[in-house]
Phi, psi and omega in degrees: 000137182278148180280135169290103185247170176302344182276325187292308181301321191272012164267317178303323164287337179272331179282354177279315183320310187297338178273322180281312168329305176297337183279354174287352190256146168286168189270132173270107168274357172276143180275009168289177186238041183278179178279138176300152171242127185284152174273142185267113176254172174189174184247116167312148184194148188231118176236137178256123179236142179265108161310114173244013164076358184260109158094143186287331174248149190250095180300131163271172189290339188233171169224189197050051192262150186283119177314116191093355170284342178277172180206128183239122188235152176216114188043085176040354169273136171292115173276165178246133169304136179109282189291322188261316188212164177234158181211132173263112200278344190266317180274353178071046191227126171264146191229096176287122176260033151247169168296126171232158178260173175281146185098000000 
């Protein structure tokens, strides 16, 4: 049996790279030739935030949110992205564009 040296290990690693790169795409069950799309996952979360009226942004517990996956409510009203609030998805901060009171 041959000894594993750095040349053998590097050769094995280089030949395995194309296999690892092709494994990053999800399986496409249709027969079309479109570009495979990777599925985006996430962890559902629910934040109930007490507003104290200090500062422009309201930080959430977690960042790296999936754009468009949020639902923001204020006093029972569902807010619309754009006119009612803005979101920093990477930092996990909500910017309310309405007047708010503490509580």
